[in-house]
PDB file of N, CA and C in Angstrom:
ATOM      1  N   UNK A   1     -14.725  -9.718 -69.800  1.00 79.00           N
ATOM      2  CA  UNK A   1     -14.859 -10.757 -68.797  1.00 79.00           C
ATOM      3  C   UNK A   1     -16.273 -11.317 -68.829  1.00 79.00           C
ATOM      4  N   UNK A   2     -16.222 -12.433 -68.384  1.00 83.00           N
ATOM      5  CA  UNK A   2     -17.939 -13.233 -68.212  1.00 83.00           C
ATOM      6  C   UNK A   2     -18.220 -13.417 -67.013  1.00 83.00           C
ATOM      7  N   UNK A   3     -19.160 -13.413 -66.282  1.00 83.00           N
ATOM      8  CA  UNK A   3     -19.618 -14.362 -65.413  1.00 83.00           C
ATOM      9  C   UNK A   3     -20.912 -14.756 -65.209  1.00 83.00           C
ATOM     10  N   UNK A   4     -20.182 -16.344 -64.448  1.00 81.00           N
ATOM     11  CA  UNK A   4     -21.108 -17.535 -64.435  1.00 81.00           C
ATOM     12  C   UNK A   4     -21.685 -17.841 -63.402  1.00 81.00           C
ATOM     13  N   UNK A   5     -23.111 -17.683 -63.169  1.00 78.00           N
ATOM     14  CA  UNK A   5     -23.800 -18.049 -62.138  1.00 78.00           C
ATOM     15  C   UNK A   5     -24.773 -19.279 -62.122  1.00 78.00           C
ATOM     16  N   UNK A   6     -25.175 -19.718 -61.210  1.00 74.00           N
ATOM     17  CA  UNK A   6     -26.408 -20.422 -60.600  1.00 74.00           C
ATOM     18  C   UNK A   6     -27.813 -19.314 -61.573  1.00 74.00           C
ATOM     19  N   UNK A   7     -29.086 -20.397 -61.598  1.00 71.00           N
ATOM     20  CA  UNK A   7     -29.866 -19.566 -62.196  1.00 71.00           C
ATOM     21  C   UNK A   7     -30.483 -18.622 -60.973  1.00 71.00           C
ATOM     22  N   UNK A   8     -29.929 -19.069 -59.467  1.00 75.00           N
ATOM     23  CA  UNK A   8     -30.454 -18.035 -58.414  1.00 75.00           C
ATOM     24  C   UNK A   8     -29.705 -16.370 -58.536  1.00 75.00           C
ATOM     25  N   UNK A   9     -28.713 -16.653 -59.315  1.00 77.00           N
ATOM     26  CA  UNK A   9     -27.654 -15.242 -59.648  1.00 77.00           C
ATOM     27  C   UNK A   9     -27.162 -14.973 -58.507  1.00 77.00           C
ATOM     28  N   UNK A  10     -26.791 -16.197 -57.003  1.00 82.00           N
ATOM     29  CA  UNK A  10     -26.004 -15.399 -56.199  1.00 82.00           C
ATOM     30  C   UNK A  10     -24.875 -16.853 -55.987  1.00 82.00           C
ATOM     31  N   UNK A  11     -25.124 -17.969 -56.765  1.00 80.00           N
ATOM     32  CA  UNK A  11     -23.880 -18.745 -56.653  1.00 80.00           C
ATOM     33  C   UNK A  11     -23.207 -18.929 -58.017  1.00 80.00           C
ATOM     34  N   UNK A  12     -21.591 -18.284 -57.827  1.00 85.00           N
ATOM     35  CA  UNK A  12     -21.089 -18.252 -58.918  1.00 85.00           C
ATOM     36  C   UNK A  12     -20.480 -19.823 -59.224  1.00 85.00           C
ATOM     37  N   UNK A  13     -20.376 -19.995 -60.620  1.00 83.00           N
ATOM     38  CA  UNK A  13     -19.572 -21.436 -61.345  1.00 83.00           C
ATOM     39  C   UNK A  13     -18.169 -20.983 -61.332  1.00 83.00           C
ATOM     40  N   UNK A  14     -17.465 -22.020 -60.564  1.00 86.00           N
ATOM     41  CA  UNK A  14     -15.730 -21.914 -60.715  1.00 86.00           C
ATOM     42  C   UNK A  14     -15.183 -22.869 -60.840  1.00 86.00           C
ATOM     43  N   UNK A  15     -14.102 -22.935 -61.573  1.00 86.00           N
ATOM     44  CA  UNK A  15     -13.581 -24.369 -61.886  1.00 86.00           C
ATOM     45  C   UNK A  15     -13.471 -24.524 -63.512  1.00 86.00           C
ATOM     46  N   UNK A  16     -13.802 -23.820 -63.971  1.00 86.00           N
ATOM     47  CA  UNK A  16     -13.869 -23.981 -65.489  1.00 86.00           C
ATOM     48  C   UNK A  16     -12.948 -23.821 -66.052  1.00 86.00           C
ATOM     49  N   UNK A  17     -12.894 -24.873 -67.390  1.00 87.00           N
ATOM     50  CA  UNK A  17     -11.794 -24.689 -68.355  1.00 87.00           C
ATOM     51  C   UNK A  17     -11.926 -24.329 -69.650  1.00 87.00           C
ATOM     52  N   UNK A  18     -10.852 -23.254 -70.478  1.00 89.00           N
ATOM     53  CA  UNK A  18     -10.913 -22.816 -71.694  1.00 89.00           C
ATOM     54  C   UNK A  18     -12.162 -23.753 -72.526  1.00 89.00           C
ATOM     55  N   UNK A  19     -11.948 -25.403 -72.364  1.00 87.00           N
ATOM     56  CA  UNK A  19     -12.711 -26.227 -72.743  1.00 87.00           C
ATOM     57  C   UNK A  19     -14.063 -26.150 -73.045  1.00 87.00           C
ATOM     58  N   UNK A  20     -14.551 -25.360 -71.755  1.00 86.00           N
ATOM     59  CA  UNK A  20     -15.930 -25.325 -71.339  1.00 86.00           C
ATOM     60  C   UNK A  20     -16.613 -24.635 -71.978  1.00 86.00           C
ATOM     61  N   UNK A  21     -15.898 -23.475 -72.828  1.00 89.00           N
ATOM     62  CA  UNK A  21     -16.234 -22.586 -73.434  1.00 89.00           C
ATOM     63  C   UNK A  21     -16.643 -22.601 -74.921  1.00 89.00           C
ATOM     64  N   UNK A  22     -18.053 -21.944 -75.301  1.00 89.00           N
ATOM     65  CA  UNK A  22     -18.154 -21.664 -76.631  1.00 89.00           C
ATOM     66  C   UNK A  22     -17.997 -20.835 -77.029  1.00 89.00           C
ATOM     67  N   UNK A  23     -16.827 -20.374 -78.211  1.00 91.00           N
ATOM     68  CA  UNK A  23     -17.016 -19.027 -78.061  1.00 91.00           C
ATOM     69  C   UNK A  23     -17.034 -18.781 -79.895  1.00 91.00           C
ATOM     70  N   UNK A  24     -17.299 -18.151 -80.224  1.00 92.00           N
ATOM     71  CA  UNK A  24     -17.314 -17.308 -81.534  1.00 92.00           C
ATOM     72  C   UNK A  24     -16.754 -15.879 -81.796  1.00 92.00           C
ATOM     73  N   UNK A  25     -16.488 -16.154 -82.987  1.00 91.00           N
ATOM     74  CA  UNK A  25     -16.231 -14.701 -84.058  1.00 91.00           C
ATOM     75  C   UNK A  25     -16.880 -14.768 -85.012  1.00 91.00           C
ATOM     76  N   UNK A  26     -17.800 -13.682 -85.025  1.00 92.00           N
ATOM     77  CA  UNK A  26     -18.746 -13.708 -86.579  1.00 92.00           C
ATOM     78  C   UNK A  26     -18.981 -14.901 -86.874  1.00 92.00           C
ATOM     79  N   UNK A  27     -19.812 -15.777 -85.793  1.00 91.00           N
ATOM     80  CA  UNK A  27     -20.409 -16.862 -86.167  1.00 91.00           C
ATOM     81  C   UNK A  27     -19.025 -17.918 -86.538  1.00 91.00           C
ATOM     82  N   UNK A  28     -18.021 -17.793 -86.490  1.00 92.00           N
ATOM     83  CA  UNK A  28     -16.934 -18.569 -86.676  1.00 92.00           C
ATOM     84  C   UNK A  28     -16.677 -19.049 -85.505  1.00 92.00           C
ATOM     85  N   UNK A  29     -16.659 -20.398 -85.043  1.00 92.00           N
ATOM     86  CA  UNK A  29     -15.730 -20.816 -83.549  1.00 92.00           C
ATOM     87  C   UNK A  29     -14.993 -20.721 -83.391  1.00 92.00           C
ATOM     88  N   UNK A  30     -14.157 -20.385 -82.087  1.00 90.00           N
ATOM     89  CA  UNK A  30     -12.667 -20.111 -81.879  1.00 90.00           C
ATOM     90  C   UNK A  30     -12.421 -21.205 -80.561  1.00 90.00           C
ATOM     91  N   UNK A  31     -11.043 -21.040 -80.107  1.00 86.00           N
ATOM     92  CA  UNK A  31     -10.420 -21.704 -78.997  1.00 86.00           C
ATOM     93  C   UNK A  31     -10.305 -20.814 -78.029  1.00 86.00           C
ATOM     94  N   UNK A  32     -10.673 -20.125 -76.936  1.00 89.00           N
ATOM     95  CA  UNK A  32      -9.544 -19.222 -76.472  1.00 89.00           C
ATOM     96  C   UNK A  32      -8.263 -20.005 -76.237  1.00 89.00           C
ATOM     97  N   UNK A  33      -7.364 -18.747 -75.917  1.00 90.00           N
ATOM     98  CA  UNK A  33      -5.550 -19.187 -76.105  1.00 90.00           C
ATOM     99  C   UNK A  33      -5.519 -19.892 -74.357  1.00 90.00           C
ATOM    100  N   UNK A  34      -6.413 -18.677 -73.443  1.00 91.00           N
ATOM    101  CA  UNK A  34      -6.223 -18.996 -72.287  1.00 91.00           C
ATOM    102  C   UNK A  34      -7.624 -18.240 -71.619  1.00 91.00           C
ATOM    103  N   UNK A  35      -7.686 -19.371 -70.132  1.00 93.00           N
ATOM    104  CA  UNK A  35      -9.105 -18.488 -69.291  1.00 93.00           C
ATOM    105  C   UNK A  35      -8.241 -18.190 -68.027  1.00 93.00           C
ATOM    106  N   UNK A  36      -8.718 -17.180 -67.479  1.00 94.00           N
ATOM    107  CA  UNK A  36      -8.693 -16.738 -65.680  1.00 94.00           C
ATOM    108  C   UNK A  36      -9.552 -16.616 -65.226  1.00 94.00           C
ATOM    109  N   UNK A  37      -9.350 -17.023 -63.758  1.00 94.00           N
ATOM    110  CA  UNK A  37     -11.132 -16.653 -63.588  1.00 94.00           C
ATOM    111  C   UNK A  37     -10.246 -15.870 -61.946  1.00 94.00           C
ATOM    112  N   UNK A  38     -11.120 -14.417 -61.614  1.00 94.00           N
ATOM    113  CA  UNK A  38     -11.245 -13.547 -60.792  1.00 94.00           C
ATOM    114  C   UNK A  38     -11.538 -14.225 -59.603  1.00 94.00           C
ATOM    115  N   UNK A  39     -11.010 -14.415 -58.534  1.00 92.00           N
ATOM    116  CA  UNK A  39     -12.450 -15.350 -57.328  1.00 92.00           C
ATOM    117  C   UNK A  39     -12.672 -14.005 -56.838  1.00 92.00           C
ATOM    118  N   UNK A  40     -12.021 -12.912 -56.609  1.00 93.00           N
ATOM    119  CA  UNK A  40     -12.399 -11.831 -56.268  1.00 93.00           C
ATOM    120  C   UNK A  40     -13.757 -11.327 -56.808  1.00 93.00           C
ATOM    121  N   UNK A  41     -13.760 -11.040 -58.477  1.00 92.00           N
ATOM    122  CA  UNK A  41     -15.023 -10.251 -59.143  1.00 92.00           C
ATOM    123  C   UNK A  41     -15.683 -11.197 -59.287  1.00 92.00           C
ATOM    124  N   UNK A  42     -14.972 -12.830 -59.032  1.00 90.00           N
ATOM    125  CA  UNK A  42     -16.342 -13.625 -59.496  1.00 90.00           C
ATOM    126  C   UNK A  42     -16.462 -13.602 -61.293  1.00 90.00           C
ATOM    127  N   UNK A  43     -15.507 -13.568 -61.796  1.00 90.00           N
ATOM    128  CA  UNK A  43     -15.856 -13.350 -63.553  1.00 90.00           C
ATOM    129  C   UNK A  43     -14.652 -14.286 -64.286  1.00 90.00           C
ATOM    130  N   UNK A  44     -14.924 -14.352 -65.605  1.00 91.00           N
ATOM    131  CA  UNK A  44     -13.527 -15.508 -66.311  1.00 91.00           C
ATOM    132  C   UNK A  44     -13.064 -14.161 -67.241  1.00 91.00           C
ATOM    133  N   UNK A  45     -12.025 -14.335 -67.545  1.00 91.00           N
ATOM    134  CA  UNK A  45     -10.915 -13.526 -68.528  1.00 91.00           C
ATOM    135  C   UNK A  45     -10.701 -14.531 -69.607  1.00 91.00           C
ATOM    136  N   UNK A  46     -11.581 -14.520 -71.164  1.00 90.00           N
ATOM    137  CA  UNK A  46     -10.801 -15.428 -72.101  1.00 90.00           C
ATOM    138  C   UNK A  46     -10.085 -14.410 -73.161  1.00 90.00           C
ATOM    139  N   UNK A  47      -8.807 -15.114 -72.940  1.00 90.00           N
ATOM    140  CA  UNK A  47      -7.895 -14.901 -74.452  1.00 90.00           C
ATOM    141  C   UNK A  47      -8.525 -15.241 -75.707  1.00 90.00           C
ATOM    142  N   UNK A  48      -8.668 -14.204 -76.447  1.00 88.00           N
ATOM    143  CA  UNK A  48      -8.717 -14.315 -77.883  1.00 88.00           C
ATOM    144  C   UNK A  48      -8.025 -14.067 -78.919  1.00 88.00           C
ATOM    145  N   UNK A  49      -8.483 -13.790 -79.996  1.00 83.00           N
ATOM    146  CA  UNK A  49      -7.512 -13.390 -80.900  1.00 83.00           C
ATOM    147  C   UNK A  49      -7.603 -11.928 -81.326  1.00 83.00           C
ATOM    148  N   UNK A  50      -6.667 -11.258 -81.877  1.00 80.00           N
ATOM    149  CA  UNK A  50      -6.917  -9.552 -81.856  1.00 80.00           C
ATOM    150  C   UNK A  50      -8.128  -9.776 -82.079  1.00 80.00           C
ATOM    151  N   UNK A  51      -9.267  -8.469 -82.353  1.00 82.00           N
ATOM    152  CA  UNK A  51     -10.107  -7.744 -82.484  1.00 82.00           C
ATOM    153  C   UNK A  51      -9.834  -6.966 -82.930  1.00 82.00           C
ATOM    154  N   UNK A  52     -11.008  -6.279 -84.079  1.00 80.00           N
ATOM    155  CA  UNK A  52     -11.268  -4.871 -84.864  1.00 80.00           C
ATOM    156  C   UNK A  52     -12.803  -4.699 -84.556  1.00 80.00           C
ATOM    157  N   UNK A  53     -12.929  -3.858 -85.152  1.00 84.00           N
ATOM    158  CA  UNK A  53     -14.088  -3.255 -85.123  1.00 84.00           C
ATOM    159  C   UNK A  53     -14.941  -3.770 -85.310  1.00 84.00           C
ATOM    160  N   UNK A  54     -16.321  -3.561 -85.057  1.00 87.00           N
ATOM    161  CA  UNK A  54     -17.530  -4.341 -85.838  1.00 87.00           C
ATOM    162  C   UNK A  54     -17.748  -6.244 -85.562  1.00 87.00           C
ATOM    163  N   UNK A  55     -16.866  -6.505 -84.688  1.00 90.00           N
ATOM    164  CA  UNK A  55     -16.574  -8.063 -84.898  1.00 90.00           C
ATOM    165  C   UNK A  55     -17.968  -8.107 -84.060  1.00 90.00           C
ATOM    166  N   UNK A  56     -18.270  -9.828 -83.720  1.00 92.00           N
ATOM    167  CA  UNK A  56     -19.150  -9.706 -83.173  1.00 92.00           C
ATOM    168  C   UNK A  56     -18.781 -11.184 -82.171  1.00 92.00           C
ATOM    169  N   UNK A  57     -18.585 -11.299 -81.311  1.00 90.00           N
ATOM    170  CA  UNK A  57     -18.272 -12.287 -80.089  1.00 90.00           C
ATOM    171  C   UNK A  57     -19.112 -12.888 -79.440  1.00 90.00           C
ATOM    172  N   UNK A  58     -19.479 -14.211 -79.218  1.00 90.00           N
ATOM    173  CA  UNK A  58     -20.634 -14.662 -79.005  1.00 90.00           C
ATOM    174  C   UNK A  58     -20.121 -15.976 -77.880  1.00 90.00           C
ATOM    175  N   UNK A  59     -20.621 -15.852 -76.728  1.00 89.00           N
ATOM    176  CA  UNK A  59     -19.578 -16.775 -75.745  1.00 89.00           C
ATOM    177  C   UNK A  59     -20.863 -17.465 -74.589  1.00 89.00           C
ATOM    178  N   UNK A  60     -20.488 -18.735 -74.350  1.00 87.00           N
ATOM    179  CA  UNK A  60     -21.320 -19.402 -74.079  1.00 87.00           C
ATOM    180  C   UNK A  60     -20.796 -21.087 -73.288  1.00 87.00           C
ATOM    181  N   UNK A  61     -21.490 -21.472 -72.550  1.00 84.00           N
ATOM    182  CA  UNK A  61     -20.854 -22.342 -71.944  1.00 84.00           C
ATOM    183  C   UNK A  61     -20.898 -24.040 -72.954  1.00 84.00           C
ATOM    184  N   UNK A  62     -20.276 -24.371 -73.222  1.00 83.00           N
ATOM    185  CA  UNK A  62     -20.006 -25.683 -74.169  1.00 83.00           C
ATOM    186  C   UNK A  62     -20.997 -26.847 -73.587  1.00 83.00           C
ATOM    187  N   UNK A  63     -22.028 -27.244 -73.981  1.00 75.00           N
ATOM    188  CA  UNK A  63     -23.031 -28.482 -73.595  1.00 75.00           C
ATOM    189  C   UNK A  63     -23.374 -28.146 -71.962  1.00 75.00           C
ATOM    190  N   UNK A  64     -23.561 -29.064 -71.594  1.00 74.00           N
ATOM    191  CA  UNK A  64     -24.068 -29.700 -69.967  1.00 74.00           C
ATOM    192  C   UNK A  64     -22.535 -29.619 -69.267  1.00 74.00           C
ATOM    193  N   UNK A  65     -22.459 -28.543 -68.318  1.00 69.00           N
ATOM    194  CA  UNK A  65     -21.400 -29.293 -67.623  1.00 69.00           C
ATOM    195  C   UNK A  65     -21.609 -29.580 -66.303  1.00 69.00           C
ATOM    196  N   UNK A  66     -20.949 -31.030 -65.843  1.00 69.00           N
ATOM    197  CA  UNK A  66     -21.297 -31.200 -64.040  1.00 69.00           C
ATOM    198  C   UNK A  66     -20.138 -31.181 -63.708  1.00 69.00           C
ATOM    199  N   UNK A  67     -20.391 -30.699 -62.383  1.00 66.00           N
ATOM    200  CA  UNK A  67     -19.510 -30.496 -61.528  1.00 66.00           C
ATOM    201  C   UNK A  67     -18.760 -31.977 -60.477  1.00 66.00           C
ATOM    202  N   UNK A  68     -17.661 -32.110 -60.100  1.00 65.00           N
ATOM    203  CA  UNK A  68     -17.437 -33.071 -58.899  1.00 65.00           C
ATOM    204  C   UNK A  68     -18.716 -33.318 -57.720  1.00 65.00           C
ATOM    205  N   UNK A  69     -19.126 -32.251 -57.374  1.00 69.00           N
ATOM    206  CA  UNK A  69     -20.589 -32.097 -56.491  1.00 69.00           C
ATOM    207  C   UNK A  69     -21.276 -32.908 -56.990  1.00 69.00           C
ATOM    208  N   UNK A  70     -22.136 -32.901 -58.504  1.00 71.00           N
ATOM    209  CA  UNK A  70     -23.239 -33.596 -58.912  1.00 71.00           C
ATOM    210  C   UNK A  70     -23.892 -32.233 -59.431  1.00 71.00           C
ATOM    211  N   UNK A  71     -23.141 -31.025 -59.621  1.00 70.00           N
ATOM    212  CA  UNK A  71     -24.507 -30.086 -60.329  1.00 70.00           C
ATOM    213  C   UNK A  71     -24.335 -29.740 -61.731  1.00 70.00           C
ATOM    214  N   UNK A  72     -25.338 -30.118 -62.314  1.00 72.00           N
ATOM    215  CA  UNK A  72     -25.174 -29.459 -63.595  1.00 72.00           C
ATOM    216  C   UNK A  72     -25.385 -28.237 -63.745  1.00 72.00           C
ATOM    217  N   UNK A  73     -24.817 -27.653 -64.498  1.00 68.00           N
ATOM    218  CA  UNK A  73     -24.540 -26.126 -65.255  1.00 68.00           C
ATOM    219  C   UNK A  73     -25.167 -26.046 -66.768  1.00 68.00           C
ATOM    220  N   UNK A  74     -25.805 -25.321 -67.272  1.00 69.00           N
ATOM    221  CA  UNK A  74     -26.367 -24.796 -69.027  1.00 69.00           C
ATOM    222  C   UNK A  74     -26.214 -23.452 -68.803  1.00 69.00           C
ATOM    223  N   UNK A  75     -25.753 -22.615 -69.857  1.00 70.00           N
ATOM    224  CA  UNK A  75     -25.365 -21.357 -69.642  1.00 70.00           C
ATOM    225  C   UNK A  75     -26.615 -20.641 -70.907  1.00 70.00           C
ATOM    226  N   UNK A  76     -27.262 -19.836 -70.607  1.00 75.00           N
ATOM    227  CA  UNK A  76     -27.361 -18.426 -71.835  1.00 75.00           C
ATOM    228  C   UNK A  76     -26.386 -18.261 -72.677  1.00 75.00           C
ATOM    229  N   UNK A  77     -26.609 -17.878 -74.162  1.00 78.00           N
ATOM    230  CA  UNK A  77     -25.540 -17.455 -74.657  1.00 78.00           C
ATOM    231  C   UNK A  77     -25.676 -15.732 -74.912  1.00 78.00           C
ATOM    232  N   UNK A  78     -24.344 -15.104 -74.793  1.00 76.00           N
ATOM    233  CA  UNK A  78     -24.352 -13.439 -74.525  1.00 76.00           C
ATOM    234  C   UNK A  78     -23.038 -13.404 -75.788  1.00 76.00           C
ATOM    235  N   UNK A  79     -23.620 -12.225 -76.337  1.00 81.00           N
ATOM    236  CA  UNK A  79     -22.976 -11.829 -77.009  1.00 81.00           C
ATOM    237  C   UNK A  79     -22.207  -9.876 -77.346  1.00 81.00           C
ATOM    238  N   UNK A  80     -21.171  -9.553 -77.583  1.00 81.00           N
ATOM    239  CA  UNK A  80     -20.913  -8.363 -77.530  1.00 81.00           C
ATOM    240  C   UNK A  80     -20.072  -7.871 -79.282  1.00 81.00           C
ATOM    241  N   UNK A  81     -20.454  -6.326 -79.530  1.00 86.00           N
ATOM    242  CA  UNK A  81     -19.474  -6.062 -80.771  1.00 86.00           C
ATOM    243  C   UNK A  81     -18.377  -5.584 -80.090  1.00 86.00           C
ATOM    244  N   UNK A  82     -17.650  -5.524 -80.824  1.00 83.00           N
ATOM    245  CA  UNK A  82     -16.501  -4.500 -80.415  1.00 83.00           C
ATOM    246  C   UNK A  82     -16.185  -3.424 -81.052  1.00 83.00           C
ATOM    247  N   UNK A  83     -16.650  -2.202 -80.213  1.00 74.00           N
ATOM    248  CA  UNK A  83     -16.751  -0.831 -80.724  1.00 74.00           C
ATOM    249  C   UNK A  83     -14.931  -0.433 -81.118  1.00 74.00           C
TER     250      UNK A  83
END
């Protein structure tokens, strides 16, 4: 799971679509299939494609995004292997 905050780290980003997303495999781009997002944990769920070992996943928010409000969003990019 990811989550997306404000750079204050106590307002989360909601509303997002698979779209929004950058995501990678070993430096390869992917689509996810599908996103959820928790309002409970506050986090997104993206579908990928299986995983093995050693891969390396690299996920990140796609350009500038604004919101209906007027706020723009730029995300960090975070990355994880999969043990």
């Amino acid at each position: 799971s990811v989550s997306v905050y404000l750079l204050d780290k106590t307002h989360p980003v909601e509303g997002l679509l698979a779209a929004d997303f950058a995501v990678s495999k070993n430096n390869t781009p992917l689509v996810p299939s599908a996103v959820a997002y928790n309002a409970s944990a506050k986090t997104y769920s993206l579908t990928v494609p299986a995983t093995a070992s050693a891969e390396v996943y690299t996920v990140a928010l796609k350009d500038t995004i604004k919101t209906l409000a007027g706020v723009f969003y730029k995300s960090n990019t975070d990355s994880v292997v999969v043990a």
